[in-house]
XYZ file of C-alpha atoms in Angstrom:
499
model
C 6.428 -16.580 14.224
C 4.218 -18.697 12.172
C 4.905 -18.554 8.228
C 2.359 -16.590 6.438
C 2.232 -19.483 3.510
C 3.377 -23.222 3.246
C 4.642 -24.618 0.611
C 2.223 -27.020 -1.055
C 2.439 -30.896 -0.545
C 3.139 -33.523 -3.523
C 2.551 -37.113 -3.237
C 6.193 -37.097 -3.432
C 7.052 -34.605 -0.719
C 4.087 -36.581 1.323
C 6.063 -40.082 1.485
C 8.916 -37.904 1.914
C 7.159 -36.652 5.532
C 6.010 -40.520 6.133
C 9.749 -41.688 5.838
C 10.929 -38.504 8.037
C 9.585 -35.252 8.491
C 13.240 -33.220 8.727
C 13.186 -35.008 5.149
C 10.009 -33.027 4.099
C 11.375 -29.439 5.964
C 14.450 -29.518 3.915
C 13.076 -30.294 0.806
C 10.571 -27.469 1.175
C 13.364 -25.232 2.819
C 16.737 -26.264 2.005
C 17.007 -27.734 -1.211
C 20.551 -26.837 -1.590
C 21.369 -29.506 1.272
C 20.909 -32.139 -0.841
C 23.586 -34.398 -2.106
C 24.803 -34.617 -5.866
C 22.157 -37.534 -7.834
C 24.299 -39.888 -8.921
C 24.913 -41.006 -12.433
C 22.920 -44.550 -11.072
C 20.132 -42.730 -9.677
C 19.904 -40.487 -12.778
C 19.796 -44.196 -14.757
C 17.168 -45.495 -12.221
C 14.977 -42.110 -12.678
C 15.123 -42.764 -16.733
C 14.226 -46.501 -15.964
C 11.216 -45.025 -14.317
C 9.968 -42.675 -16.759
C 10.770 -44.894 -19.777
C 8.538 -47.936 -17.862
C 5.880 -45.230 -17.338
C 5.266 -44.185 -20.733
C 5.214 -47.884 -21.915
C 2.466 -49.153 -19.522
C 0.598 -46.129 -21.126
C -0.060 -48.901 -23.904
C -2.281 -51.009 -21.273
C -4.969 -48.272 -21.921
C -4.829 -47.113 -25.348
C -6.555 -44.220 -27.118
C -5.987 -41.437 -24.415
C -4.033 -38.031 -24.188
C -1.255 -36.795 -22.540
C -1.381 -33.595 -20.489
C 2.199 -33.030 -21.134
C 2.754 -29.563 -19.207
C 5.702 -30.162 -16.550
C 6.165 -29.799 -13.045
C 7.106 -26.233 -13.737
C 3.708 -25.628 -15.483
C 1.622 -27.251 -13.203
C -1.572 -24.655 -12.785
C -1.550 -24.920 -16.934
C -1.380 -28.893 -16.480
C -4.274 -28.178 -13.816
C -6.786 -25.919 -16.233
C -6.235 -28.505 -19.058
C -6.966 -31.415 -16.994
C -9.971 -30.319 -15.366
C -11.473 -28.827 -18.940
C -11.173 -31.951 -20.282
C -13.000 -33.429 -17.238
C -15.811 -31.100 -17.284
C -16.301 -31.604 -21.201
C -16.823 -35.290 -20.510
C -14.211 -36.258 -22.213
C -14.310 -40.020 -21.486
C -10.749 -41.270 -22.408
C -7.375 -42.321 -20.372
C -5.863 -39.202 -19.310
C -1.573 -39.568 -18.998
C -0.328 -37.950 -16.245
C -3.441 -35.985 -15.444
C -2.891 -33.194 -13.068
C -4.984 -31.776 -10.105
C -4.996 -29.503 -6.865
C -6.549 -29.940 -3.950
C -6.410 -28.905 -0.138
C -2.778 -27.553 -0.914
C -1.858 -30.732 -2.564
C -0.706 -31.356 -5.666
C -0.703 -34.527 -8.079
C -0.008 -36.077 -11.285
C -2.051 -39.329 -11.866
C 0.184 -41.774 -14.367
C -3.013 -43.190 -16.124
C -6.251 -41.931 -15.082
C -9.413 -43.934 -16.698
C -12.720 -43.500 -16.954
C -15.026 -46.217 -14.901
C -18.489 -46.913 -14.441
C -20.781 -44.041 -14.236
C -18.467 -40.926 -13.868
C -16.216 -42.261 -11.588
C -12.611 -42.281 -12.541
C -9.709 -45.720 -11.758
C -6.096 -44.258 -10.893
C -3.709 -46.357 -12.268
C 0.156 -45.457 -10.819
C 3.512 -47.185 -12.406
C 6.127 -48.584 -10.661
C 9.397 -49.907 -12.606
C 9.286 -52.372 -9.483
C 8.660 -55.981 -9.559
C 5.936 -56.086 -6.812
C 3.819 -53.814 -4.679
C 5.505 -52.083 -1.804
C 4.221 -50.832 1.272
C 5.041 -47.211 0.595
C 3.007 -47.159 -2.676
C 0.192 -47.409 -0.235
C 1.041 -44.100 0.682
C 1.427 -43.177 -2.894
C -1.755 -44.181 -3.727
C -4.123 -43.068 -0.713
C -2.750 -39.642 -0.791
C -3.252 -38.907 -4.735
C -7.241 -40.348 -3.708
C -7.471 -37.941 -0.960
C -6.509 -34.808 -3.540
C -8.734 -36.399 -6.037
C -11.485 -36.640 -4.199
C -11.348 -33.210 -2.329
C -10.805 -31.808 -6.393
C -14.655 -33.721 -6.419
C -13.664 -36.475 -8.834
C -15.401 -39.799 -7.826
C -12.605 -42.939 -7.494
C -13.677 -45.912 -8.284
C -10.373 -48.278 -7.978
C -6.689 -47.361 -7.286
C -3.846 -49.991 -9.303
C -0.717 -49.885 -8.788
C 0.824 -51.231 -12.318
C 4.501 -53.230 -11.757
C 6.784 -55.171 -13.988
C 6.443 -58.870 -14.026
C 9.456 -61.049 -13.762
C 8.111 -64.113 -14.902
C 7.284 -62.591 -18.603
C 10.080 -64.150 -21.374
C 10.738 -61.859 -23.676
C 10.208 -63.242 -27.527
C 11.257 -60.475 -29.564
C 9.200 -57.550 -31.305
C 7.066 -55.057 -29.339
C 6.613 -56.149 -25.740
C 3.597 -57.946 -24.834
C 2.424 -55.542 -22.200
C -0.372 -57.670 -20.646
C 2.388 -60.549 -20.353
C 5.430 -57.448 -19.283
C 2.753 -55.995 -15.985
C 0.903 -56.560 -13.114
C -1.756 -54.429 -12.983
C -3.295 -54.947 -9.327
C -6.106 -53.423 -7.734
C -4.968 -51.821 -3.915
C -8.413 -50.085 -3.556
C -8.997 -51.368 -0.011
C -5.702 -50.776 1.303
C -5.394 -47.326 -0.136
C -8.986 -46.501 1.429
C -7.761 -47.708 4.682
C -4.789 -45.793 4.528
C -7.075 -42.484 4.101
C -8.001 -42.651 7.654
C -5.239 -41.699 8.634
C -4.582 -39.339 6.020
C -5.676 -35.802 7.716
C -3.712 -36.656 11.116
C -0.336 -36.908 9.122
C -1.329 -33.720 6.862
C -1.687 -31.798 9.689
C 1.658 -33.114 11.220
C 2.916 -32.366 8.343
C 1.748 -28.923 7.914
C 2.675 -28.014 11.850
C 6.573 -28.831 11.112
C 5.989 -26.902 8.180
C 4.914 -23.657 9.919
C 8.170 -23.722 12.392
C 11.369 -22.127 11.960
C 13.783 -24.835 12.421
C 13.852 -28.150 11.435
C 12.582 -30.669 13.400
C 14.926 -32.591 15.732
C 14.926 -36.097 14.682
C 18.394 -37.984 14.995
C 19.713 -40.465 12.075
C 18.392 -43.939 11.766
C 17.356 -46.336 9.525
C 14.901 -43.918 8.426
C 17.624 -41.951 6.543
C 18.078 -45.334 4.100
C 14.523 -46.841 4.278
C 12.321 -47.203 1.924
C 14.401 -45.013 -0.103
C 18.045 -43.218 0.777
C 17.363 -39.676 1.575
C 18.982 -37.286 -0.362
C 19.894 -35.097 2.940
C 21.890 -38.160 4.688
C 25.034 -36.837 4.151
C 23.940 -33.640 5.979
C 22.513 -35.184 8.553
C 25.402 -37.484 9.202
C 28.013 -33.865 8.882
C 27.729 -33.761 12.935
C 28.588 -37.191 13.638
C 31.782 -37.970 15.416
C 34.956 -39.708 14.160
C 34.331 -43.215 13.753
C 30.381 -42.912 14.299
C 29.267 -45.923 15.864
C 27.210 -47.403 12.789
C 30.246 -48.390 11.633
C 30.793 -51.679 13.448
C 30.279 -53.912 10.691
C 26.608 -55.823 11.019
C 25.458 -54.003 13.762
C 21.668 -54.356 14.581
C 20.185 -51.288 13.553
C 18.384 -51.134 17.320
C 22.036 -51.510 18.665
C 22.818 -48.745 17.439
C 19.763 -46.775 18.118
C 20.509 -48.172 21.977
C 24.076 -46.860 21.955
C 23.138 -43.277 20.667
C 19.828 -43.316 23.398
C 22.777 -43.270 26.102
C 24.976 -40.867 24.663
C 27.672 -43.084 22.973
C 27.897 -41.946 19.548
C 31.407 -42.998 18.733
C 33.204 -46.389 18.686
C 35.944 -44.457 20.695
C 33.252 -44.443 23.426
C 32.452 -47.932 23.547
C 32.909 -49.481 27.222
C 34.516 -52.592 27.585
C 31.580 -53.991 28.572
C 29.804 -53.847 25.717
C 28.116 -56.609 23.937
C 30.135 -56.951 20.878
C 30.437 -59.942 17.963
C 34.260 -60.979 17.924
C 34.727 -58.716 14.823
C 32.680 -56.001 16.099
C 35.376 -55.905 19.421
C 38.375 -56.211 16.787
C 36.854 -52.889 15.258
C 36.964 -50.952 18.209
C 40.370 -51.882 19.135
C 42.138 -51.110 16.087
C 40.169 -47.903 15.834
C 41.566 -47.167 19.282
C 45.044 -47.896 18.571
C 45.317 -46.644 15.260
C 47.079 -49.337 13.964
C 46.102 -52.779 11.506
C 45.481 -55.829 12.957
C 46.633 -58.965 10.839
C 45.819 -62.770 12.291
C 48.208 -65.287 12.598
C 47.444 -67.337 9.688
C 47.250 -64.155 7.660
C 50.451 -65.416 5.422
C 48.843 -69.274 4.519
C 46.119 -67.226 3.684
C 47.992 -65.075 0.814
C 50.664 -67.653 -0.248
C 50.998 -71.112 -2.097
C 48.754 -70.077 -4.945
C 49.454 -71.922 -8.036
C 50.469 -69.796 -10.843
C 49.359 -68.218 -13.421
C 47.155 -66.434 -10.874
C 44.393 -65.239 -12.594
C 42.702 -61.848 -11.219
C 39.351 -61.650 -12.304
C 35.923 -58.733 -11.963
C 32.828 -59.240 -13.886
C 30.189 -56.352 -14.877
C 26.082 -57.189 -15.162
C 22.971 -55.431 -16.050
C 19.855 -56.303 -15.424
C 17.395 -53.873 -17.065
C 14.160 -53.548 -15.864
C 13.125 -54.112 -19.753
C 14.125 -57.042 -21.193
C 16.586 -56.353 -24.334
C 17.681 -60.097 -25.519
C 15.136 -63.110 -26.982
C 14.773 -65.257 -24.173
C 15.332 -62.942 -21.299
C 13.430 -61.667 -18.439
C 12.940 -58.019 -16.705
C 15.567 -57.534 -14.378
C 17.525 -60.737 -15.613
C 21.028 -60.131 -14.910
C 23.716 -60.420 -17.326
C 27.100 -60.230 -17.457
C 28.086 -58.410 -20.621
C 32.315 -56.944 -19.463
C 35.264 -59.012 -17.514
C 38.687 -57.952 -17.184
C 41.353 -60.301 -15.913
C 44.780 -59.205 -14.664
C 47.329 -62.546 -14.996
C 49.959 -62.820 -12.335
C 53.042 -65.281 -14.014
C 55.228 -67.081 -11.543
C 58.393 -64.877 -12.564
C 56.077 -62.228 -11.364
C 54.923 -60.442 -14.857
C 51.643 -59.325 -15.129
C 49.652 -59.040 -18.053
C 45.884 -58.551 -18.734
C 43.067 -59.341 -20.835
C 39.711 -58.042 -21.306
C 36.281 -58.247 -22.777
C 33.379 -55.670 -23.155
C 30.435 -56.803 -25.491
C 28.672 -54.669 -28.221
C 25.500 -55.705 -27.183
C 23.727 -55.785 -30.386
C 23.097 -59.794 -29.725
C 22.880 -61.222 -26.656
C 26.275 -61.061 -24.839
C 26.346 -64.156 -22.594
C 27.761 -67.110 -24.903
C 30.073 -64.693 -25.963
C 31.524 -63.625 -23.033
C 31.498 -67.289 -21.806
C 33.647 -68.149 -24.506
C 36.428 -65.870 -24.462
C 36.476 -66.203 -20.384
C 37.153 -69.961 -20.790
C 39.816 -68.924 -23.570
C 41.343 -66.607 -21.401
C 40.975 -68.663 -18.405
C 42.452 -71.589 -19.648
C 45.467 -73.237 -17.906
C 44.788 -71.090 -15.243
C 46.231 -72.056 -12.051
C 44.344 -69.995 -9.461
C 41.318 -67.701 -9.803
C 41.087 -64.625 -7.548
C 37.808 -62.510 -6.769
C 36.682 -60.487 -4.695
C 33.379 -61.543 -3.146
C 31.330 -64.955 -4.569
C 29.944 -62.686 -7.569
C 31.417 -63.959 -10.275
C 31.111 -67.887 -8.996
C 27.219 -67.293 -8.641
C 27.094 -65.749 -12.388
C 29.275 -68.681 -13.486
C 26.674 -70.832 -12.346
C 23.980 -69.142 -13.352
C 25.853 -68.928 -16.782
C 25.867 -72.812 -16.864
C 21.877 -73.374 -16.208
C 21.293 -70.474 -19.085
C 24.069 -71.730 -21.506
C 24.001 -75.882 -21.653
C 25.622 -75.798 -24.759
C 28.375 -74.301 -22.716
C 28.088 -76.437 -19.939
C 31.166 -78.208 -19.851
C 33.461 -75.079 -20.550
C 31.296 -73.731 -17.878
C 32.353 -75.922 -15.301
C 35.946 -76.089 -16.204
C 36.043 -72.356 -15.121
C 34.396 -73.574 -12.166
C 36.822 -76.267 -11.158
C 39.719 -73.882 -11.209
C 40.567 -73.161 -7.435
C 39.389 -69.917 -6.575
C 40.022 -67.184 -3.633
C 38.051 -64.942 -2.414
C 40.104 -62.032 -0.941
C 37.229 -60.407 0.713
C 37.302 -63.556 2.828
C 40.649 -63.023 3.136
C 40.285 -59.289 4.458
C 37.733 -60.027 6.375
C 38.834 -63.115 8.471
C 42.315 -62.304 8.913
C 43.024 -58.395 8.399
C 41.506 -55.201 9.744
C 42.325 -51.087 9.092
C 41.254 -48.378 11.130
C 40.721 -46.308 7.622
C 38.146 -49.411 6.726
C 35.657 -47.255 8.496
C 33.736 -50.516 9.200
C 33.422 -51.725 5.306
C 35.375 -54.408 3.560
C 34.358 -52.998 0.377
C 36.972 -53.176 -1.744
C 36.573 -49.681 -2.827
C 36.802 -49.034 0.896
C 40.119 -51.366 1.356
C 42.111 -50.157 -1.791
C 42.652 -46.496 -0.735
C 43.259 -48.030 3.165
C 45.501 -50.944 2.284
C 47.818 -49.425 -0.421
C 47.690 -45.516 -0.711
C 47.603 -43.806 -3.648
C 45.751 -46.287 -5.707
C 41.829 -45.656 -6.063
C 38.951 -44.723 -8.037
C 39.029 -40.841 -8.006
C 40.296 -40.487 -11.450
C 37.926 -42.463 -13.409
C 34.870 -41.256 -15.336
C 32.755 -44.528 -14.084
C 33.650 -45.258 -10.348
C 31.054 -47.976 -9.218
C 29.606 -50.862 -10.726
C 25.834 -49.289 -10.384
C 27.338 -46.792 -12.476
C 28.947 -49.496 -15.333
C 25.652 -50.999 -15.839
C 23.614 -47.960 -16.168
C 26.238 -46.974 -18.706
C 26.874 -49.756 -20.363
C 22.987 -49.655 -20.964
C 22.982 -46.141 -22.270
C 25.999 -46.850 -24.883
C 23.119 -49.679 -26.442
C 20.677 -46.551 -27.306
C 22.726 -43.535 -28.330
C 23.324 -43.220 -31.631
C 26.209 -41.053 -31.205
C 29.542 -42.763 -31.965
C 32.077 -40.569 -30.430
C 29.705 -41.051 -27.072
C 29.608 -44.678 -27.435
C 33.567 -45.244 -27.599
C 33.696 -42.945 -25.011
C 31.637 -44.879 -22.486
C 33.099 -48.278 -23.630
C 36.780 -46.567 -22.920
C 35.208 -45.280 -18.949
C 33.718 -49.151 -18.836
C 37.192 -50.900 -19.661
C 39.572 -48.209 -17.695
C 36.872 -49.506 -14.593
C 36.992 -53.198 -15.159
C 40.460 -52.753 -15.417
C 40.925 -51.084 -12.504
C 38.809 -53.765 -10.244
C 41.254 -56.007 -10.950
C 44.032 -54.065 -10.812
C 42.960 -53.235 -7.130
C 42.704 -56.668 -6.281
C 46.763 -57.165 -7.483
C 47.742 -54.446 -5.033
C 45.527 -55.595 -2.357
C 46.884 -59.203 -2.555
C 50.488 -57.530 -2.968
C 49.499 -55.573 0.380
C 48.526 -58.392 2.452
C 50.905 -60.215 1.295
C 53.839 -57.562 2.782
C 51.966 -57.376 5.752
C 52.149 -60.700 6.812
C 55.646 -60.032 6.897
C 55.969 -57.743 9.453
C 56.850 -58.774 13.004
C 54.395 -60.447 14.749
C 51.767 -58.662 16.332
C-alpha cells in the first residue's frame, strides 16, 4: 500500500541513494540499524565542522543562520527573509526547501546581478567525484526555491601550503575551485534518480540489493554490519586480495562461503591455502617457519609507532595532513629472556618529531634486532631523516639496525582459520595466542590514538588530558606487547611435528 508521506530528501540522504538505495530506505526507516560511530569517525566529523567554519574566513562580513538540523523550517524562514530583504552578504550555512528537499549551503554569496555562488567545504585535499553529487543536487533545490546560481565551488584543503605560524593564511590553506559545469551536467540526470529514489521510498520493504563494494565506497555505510548479519561462516570476501568482481562472480552463482569453493577454482597460492585451512580447521605453518622466528640477535627490540596527521597544520613548518609521529613504545627482549620496556608520548606543545627521534635512538641504541609489524615505522624513519638533517646520522643508525617484519612473517609462512582472511595484527593476536587482545582498553585502534592524541592538545581540562595520555600509553604498550606473544607463538609452533 503506498505510504501516504515520504520522508524528505537531504543532500546527504541523496548521495546516500547514489551509493545504494537500501542505504537511503534504512536511513529514512531504520535508523536504529545503524552501527555505533566510532570514536575516529566522531574525530573525522569534528575535523569537518572545525575546517568548515574556518574557510568561512575566505568570505568575510556575512552571517550565520545558526538554527540546527532540528530547527530547520526556522533556519528556512530566516534564510529566505534575509533573501527577500536584499540582504547582499555571505550567508553561513544558509538553509532552503524545495521539491521535498532539503539543504544547508556552507557559504552562500552574492554574485552578479541577483544571482547567488554556492560555495561547499570539504576537509579533503582534492575534489571527489561524489561532491559532484553534492553539489548538483543542493543547485537543483536552489533553483526550484527560485534563487538564480551563478557558480558552484567546492572549497578543499591544500597540501602544498607550509604552515608559518600565527593565523592561517586561508588563501594559501584552500582550493577554492569552480565545478559549475560538471555540477550542471550532473542535473540532467537529477529528476530520473529523484524519482528512483522516491519509488523505493514509497515500498514496504527494503530494496533487495546484495553487499558489494558499494557498502565501503565512496564512504563505509553505516548499515554494513547489518547487511553482512546473513552472511555465512567464512563469507567468501574473506580470501585475502580478492578482486572485488571475483567475488561478485562467486556470489552470482550461489557460492557465498569459502566452504563452498570447488576445487576448481581460480585461486592465488594464498587464496587456496585459505580455503584449506578453513576447511580443516586447523593452522598451517611452512617449512621454514622456524629460520624465520629464530637466530635474532639480542637485545631484540619490539617496537610500534603512533602518527597524526591533522587536516590543520599545528607545528611551524608543517603541512595539512603531514604525518607525524608524536608516541613509540618499545618492549626489549634480553638474551636470558627478561623483558623490559620503554616508552615515549610527547606533550605536543612544540613540535614532537626531534624529540621523539632522540629518545628512539637513545633507547634504540645497542640494539641487536628491531621487530615491527608492517614497514610503518621504517617509512616514518625515513621520512624522519629527509625532515630532521640535523638528525640524520642518528637517523640512519636506527635504520641500519636489522629489522623484521613479523607481518611478513605471518603472512609467508603461517595461516589460522580464526584469521578470517586478515593478517592484521589485531586480527592475529586474539587467533594466535588466546586471551591476549584489545577488549579492555579505552583506545583500541590507532585511528582512534591519533584522533585522541589530537584532542588531549585542545582541552583544557587536566584530569582529561592525563587520562587520554594514560589510554594512549596502555595502547602503545599493548602493540608491542602483542607482537612479544605473537613472536613467542610462532615461535612454539614451529615446534610442533611437522605438518
Amino acid at each position: 500500500m503506498p505510504r501516504t508521506t515520504l520522508p524528505l530528501l537531504s543532500k546527504s540522504r541523496f548521495t546516500s541513494g547514489v551509493q545504494c538505495l537500501k542505504r537511503l530506505y534504512f536511513q529514512s526507516y531504520g535508523p536504529g540499524l545503524a552501527g555505533a560511530t566510532t570514536p575516529a569517525q566522531e574525530a573525522t566529523f569534528e575535523v569537518g565542522t572545525a575546517v568548515g567554519e574556518l574557510a568561512r574566513d575566505l568570505f568575510p562580513g556575512g552571517l550565520l543562520i545558526d538554527e540546527d538540523y532540528r530547527h530547520h523550517t526556522q533556519a528556512v524562514t530566516r534564510t529566505t527573509a534575509l533573501i527577500e530583504a536584499g540582504k547582499r552578504i555571505p550567508l553561513y550555512e544558509a538553509a532552503f526547501t524545495a521539491d521535498s528537499i532539503r539543504v544547508r549551503a556552507d557559504i552562500f554569496v552574492p554574485a552578479a546581478g541577483l544571482a547567488w555562488d554556492v560555495i561547499e567545504v570539504k576537509s579533503s585535499t582534492s575534489v571527489k567525484e561524489q561532491y559532484i553529487d553534492d553539489a548538483a543536487i543542493q543547485v537543483y533545490a536552489l533553483e526550484h526555491a527560485g534563487i538564480a546560481i551563478a557558480r558552484v565551488c567546492i572549497a578543499y584543503i591544500n597540501t602544498t601550503y607550509i604552515y608559518e605560524g600565527g593565523a592561517y593564511d586561508l588563501a594559501g590553506l584552500f582550493t577554492v575551485e569552480d565545478i559549475t559545469d560538471a555540477a550542471r551536467a550532473r542535473l540532467r540526470t537529477i529528476p530520473a534518480d529523484l524519482s528512483t529514489m522516491r519509488t523505493m521510498l514509497d515500498g514496504d520493504e527494503p530494496p533487495v540489493i546484495d553487499i558489494g563494494p558499494h557498502c565501503k565506497s565512496p564512504y563505509v555505510c553505516e548499515f554494513v554490519e547489518h547487511c553482512r548479519s546473513a552472511e555465512p561462516p567464512w563469507p567468501i570476501d574473506e580470501l585475502p586480495s580478492i578482486a572485488a568482481k571475483k567475488v561478485d562472480a562467486f556470489r552470482a552463482s550461489g557460492i557465498r562461503s569459502i566452504l563452498d569453493l570447488p576445487p576448481s577454482a581460480a585461486l592465488t597460492t594464498t587464496q587456496s591455502r585459505v580455503r584449506d585451512v578453513v576447511r580443516s580447521g586447523e593452522p598451517w605453518r611452512s617449512a621454514d617457519l622456524a629460520s624465520a622466528v629464530t637466530g635474532f640477535a639480542y637485545p631484540i627490540h619490539f617496537i610500534d609507532f603512533e602518527t597524526a596527521n591533522p587536516a590543520l597544520p599545528r607545528y611551524l613548518g608543517t603541512r595539512p595532513y603531514q604525518v607525524f609521529p608524536f608516541q613509540w613504545s618499545d618492549h626489549v627482549l634480553d638474551a636470558q629472556g627478561n623483558l623490559t620496556h620503554g616508552e615515549f608520548l610527547a606533550t605536543g606543545e612544540d613540535d614532537p618529531r626531534a624529540e621523539f627521534t632522540l629518545s628512539l635512538s637513545r633507547q634504540l641504541n645497542g640494539a641487536g634486532t628491531v621487530v615491527v609489524y608492517s614497514p610503518y615505522e621504517q617509512t616514518q624513519l625515513s621520512k624522519l631523516r629527509d625532515d630532521l638533517p640535523q638528525l640524520r646520522e642518528a637517523i640512519e643508525a636506527m635504520l641500519a639496525i636489522p629489522r623484521v617484519d613479523l607481518l611478513q612473517v605471518v603472512r609467508t609462512h603461517y595461516y589460522h582459520p580464526e584469521f578470517h582472511g586478515s593478517f592484521s595484527l589485531k586480527s592475529v593476536l586474539p587467533a594466535i595466542a588466546p586471551g591476549i587482545g584489545y577488549g579492555d582498553l579505552a583506545i583500541k585502534d590507532g585511528g582512534t590514538a591519533a584522533a585522541q592524541f589530537l584532542e588531549s592538545l585542545d582541552t583544557p581540562d587536566a584530569a582529561e588530558r592525563a587520562d587520554i595520555r594514560a589510554n594512549l600509553l596502555a595502547y602503545c604498550a599493548r602493540d608491542t606487547e602483542a607482537m612479544v606473544h605473537t613472536l613467542n607463538a610462532l615461535i612454539a609452533a614451529s615446534r610442533l611435528p611437522s605438518q
